[in-house]
CSV table of C-alpha atoms in Angstrom, one decimal:
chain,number,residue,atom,x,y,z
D,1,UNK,CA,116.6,141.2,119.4
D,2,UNK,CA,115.2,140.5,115.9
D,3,UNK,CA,118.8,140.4,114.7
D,4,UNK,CA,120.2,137.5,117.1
D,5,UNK,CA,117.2,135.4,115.6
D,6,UNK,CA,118.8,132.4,113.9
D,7,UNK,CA,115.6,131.4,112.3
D,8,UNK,CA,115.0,135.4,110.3
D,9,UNK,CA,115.9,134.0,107.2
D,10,UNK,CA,112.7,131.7,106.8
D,11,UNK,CA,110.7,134.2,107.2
D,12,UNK,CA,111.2,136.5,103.5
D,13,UNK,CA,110.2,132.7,102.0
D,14,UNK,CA,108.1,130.8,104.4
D,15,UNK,CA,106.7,128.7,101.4
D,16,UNK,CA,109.9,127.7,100.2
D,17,UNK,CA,109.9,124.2,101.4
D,18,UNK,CA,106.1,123.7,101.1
D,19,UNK,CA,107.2,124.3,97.6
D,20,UNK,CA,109.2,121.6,97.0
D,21,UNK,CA,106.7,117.5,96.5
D,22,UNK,CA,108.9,115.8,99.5
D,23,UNK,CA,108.2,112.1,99.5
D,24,UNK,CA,110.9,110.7,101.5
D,25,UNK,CA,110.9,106.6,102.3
D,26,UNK,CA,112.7,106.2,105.8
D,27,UNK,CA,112.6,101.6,106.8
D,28,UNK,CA,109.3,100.8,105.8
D,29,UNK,CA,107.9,104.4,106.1
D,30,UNK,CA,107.2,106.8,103.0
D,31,UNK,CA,106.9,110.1,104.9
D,32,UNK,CA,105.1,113.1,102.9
D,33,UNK,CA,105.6,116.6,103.8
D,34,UNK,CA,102.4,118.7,103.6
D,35,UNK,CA,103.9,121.5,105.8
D,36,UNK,CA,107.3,122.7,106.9
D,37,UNK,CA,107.9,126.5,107.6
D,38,UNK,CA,108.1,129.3,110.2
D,39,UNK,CA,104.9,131.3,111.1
D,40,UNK,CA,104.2,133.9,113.2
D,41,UNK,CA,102.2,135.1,115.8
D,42,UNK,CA,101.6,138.6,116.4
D,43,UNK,CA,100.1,139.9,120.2
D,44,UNK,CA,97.0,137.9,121.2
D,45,UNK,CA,96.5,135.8,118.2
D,46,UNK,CA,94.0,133.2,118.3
D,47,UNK,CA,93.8,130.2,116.0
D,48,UNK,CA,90.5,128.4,116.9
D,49,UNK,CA,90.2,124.7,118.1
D,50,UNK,CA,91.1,123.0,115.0
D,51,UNK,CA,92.6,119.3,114.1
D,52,UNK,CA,94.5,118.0,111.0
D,53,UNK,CA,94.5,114.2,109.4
D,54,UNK,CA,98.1,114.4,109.3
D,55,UNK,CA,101.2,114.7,112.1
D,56,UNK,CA,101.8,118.1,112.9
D,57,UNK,CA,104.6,119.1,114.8
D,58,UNK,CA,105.1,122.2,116.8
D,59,UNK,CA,108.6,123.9,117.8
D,60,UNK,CA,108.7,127.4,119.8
D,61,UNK,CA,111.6,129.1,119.1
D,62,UNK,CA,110.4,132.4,119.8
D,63,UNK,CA,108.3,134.1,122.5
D,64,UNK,CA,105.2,132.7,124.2
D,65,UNK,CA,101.9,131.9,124.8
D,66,UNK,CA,99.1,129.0,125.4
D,67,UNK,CA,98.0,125.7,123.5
D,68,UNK,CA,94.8,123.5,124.7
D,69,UNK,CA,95.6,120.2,123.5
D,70,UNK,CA,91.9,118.7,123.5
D,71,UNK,CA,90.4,120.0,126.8
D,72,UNK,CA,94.2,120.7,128.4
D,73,UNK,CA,95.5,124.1,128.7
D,74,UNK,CA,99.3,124.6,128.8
D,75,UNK,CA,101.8,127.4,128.9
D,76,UNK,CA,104.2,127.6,125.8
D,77,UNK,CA,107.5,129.7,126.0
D,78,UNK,CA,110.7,129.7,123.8
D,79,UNK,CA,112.3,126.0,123.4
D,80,UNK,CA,109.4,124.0,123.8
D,81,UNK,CA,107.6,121.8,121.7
D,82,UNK,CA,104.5,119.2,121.1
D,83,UNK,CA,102.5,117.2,118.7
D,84,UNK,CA,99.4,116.8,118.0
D,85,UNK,CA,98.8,113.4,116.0
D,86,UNK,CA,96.4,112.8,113.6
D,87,UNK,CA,92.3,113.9,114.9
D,88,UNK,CA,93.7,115.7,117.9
D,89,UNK,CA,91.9,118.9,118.8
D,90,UNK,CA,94.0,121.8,119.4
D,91,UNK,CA,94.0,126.1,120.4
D,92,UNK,CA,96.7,128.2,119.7
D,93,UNK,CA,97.1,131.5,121.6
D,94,UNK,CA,100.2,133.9,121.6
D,95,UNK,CA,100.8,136.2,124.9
D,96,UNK,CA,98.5,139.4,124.4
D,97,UNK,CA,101.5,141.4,125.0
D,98,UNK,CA,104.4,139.1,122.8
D,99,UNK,CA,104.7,137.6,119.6
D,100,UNK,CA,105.4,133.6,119.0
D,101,UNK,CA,106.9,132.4,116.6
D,102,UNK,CA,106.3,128.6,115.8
D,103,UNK,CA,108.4,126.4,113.2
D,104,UNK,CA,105.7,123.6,111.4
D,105,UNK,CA,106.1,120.7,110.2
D,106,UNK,CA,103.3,118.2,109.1
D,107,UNK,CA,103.8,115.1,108.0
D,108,UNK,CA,101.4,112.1,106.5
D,109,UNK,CA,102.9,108.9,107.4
D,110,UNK,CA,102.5,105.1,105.6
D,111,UNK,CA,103.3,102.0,106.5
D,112,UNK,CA,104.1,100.7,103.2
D,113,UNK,CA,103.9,96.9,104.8
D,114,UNK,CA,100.4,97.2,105.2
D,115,UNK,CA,100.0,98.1,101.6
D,116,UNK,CA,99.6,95.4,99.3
D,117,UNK,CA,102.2,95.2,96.7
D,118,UNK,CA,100.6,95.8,93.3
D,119,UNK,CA,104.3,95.0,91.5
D,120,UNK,CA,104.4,97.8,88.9
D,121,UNK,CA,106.5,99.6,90.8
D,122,UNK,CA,109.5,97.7,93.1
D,123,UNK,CA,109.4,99.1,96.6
D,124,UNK,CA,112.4,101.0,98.1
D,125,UNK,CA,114.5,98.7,99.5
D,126,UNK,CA,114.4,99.2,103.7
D,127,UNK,CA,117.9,98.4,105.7
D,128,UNK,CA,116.7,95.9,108.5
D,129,UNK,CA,118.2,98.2,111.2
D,130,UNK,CA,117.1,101.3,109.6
D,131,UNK,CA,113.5,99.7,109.4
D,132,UNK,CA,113.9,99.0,113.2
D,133,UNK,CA,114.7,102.0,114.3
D,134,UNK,CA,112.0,103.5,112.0
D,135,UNK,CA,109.3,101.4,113.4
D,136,UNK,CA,110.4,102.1,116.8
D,137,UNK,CA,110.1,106.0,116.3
D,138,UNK,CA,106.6,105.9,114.2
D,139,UNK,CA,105.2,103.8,116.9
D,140,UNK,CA,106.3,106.3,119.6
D,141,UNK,CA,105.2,109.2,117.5
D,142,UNK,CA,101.5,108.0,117.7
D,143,UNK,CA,101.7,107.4,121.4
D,144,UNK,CA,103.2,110.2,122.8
D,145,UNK,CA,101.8,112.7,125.6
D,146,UNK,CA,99.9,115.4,124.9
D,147,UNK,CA,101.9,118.3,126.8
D,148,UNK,CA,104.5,120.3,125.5
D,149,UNK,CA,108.1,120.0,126.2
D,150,UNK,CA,111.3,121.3,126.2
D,151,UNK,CA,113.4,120.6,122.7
D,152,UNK,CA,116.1,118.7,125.1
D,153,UNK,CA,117.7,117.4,121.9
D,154,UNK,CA,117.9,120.3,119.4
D,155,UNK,CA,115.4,119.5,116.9
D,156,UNK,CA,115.0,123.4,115.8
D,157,UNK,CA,117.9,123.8,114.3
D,158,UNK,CA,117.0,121.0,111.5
D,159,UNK,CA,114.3,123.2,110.2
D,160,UNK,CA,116.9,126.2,109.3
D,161,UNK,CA,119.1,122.9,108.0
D,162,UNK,CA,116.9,122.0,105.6
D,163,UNK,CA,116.0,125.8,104.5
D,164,UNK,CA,119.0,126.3,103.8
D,165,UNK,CA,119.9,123.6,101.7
D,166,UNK,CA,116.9,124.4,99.4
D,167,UNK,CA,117.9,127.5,99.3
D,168,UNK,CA,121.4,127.2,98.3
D,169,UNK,CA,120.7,124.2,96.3
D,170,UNK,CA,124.4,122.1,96.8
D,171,UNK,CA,124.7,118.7,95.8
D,172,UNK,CA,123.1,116.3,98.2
D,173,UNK,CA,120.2,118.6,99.0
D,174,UNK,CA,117.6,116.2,99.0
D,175,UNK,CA,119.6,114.1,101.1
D,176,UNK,CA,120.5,116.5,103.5
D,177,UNK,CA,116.4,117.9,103.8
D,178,UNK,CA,115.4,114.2,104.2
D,179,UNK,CA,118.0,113.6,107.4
D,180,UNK,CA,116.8,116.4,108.5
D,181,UNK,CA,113.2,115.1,108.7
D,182,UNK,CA,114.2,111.9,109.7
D,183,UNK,CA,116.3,113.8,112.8
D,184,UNK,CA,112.9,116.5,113.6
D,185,UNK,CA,110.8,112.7,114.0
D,186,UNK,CA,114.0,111.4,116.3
D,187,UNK,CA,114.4,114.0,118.4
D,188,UNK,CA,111.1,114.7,118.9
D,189,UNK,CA,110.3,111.6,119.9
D,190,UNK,CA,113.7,111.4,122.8
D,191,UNK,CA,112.8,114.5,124.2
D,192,UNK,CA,109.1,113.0,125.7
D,193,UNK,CA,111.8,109.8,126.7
D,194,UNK,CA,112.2,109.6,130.4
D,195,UNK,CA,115.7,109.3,130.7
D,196,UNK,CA,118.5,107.9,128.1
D,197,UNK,CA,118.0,104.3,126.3
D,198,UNK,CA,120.9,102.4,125.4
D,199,UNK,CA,120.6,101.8,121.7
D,200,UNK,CA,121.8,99.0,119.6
D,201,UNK,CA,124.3,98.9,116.9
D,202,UNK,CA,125.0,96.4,114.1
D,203,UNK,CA,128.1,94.8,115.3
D,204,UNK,CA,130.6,92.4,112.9
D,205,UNK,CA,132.4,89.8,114.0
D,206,UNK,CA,135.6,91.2,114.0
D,207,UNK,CA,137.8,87.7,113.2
D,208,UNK,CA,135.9,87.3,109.9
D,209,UNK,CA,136.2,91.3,109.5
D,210,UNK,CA,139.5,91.5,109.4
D,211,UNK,CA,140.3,88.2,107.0
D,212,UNK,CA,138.1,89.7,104.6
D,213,UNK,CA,140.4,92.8,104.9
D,214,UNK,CA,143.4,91.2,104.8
D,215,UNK,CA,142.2,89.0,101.5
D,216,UNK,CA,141.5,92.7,99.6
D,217,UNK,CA,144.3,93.8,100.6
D,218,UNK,CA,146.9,91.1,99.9
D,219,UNK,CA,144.6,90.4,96.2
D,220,UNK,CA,145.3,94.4,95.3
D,221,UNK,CA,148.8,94.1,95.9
D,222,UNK,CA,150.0,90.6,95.2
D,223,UNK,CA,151.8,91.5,91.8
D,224,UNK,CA,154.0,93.7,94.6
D,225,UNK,CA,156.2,92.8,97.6
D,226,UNK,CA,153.7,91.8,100.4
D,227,UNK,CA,154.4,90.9,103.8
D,228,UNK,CA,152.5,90.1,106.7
D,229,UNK,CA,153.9,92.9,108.8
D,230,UNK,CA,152.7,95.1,106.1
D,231,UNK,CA,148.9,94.0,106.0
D,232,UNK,CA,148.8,93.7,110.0
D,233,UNK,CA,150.0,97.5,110.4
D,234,UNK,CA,147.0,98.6,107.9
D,235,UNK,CA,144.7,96.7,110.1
D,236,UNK,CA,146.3,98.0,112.9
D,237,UNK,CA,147.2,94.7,115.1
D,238,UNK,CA,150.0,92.7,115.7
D,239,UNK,CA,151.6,89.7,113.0
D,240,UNK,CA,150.6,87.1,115.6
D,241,UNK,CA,147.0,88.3,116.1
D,242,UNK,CA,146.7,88.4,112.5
D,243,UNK,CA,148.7,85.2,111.8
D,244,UNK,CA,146.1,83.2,114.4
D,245,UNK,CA,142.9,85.2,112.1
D,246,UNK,CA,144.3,83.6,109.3
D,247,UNK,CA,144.9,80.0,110.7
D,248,UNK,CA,141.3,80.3,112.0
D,249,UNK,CA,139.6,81.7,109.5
D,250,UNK,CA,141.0,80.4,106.2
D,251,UNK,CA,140.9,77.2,106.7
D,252,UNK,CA,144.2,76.4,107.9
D,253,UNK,CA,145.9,78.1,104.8
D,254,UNK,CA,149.3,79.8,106.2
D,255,UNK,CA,149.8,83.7,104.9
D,256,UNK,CA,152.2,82.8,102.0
D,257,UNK,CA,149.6,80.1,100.5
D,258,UNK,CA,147.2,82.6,100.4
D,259,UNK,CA,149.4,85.2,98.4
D,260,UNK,CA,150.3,82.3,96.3
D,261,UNK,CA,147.0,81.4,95.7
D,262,UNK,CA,146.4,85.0,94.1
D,263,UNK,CA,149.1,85.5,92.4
D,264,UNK,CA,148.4,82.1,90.6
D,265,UNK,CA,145.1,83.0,89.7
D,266,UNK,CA,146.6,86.6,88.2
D,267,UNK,CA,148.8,84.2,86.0
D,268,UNK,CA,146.0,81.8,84.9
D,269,UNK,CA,144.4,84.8,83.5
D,270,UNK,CA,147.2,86.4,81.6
D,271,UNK,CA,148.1,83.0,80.2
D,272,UNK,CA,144.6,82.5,79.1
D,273,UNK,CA,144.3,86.1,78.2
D,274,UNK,CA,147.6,87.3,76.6
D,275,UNK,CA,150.0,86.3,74.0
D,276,UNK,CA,153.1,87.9,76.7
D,277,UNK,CA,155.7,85.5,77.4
D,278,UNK,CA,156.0,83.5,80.5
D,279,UNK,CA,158.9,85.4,82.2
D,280,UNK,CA,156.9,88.7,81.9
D,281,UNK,CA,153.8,87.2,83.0
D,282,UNK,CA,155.8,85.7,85.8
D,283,UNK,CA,157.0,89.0,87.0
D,284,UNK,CA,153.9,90.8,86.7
D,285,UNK,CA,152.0,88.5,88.8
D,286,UNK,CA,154.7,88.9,91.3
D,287,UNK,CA,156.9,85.7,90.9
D,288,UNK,CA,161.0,86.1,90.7
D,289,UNK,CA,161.5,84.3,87.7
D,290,UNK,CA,159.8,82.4,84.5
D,291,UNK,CA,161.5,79.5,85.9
D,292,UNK,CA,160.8,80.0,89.6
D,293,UNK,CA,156.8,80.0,88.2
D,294,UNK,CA,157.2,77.2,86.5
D,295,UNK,CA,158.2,75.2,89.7
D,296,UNK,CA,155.2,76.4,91.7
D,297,UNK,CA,152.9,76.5,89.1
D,298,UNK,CA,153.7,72.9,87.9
D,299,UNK,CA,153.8,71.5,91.6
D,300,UNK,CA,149.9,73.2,92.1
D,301,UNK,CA,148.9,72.1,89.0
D,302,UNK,CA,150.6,69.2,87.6
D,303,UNK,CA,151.3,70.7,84.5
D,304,UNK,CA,153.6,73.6,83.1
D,305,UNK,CA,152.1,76.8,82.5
D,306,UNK,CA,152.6,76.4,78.8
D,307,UNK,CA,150.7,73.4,78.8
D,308,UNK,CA,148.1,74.9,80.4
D,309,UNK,CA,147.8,78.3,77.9
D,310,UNK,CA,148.0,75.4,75.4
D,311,UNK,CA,144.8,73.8,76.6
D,312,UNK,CA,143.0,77.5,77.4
D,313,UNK,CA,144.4,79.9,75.6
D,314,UNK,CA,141.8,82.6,73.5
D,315,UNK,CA,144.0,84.6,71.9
């Protein structure tokens, strides 16, 4: 029924995204969209053997019919889809007695590595991951079989993503047509994939990970009460595990040095910085007393922390 069509509201502004100059940059990749709509194809409708200088894909959401990629003939029906690559001859048909509908998208693809840099203009910058996976998908995209193919992975529903978003015009539209490019090129490319690939993942090391959490969070909260039962429940292990992350990865410094270390720093600056006196600063930067920070301050430094405002004070 026209009514359960999920793709009906393309069709009162087929244009609408053709509208819009979409130059997306995906790794090393600037992707331009020539095409990107939903056409149909009423009873027996014939487009000729024609070719394009750009990608073009084609998604079936509706009805059926026939495509001759080149010299190969091939039944289409609803679900299915296939590219035809820059220079590839192809024949549309629709069933003589059923529409087809077909959702476009064509695309010219550069490889901006292999265009020398002129430097007026700096060059996106390209995530070397994202740039992987980039490379990876363009590369497949210009080898894949000519035959159609069922949409194992969903890519239709990106098209009516995208429409949407330029139609309702929310913040983050761009970004959300551009992901759904980038998704139409993805899926398109692991539906032709013979069975699942494991993929790869940037990965941290997690030691060094969670010292560099534990150092924001002890530096944002050092004028306070911290413990180390505190900043190993917001990292979610134990004290030990995070006692033996410190030991290893700060250089042998125990918990409390470290916390000493930033609230010492905190005072350096508000002596340097501020006219207050030395038992407020003392409190604010999370000592019990003026004279309890004179102690440490004078065993770390070797010199009272009036003597030192004296020697770098600005104010």
């Amino acid at each position: 029924m026209m009514n359960n069509f999920p793709y009906e509201t393309m069709q009162g502004r087929q244009d609408a995204l053709e509208r819009l100059d979409l130059r997306i940059y995906w790794g090393n990749y600037e992707i331009r969209v020539i095409r990107f709509h939903l056409t149909s194809f009423p009873p027996g409708k014939i487009v000729s053997f024609h070719k394009h200088a750009e990608f073009e894909f084609h998604f079936i959401p509706r009805g059926k019919g026939t495509v001759i990629l080149v010299d190969e003939p091939y039944a289409l029906q609803e679900g299915m889809f296939y590219l035809t690559g820059p220079e590839v001859l192809h024949y549309q048909e629709a069933d003589p007695e059923e529409s087809m509908d077909e959702l476009c998208l064509h695309v010219d693809i550069r490889d901006l590595s292999q265009v020398p840099d002129s430097g007026q203009s700096p060059r996106p910058y390209a995530d070397p991951w994202e740039a992987a996976e980039a490379h990876d998908c363009i590369e497949k995209l210009r080898t894949l079989p000519l035959k159609p193919v069922m949409d194992t992975y969903r890519a239709m529903p990106f098209f009516l993503e995208a429409f949407n978003a330029s139609q309702q015009k929310y913040l983050g539209l761009y970004t959300t047509i551009k992901n759904c490019i980038i998704q139409i090129l993805l899926r398109a490319v692991r539906a032709y994939e013979p069975e699942p690939r494991e993929a790869e993942l940037p990965s941290r090391d997690m030691k060094a990970y969670r010292y560099q959490l534990a150092l924001e969070y002890i530096h944002a909260n050092s004028s306070g009460e911290v413990v180390l039962e505190d900043v190993a429940d917001k990292l979610h292990i134990s004290s030990r595990q995070l006692q033996r992350i410190i030991k290893d990865q700060g250089g042998g410094r125990s918990f409390s040095e470290i916390l000493e270390d930033f609230r010492l720093q905190e005072v350096c600056r508000q002596l340097v910085e501020t006219r207050w006196s030395i038992e407020k600063i003392a409190v604010q930067g999370g000592f019990s007393s003026g004279s309890y920070l004179h102690t440490v301050f004078r065993k770390r430094y070797g010199y009272t922390p009036s003597e030192y405002r004296r020697k770098n004070a600005k104010v």
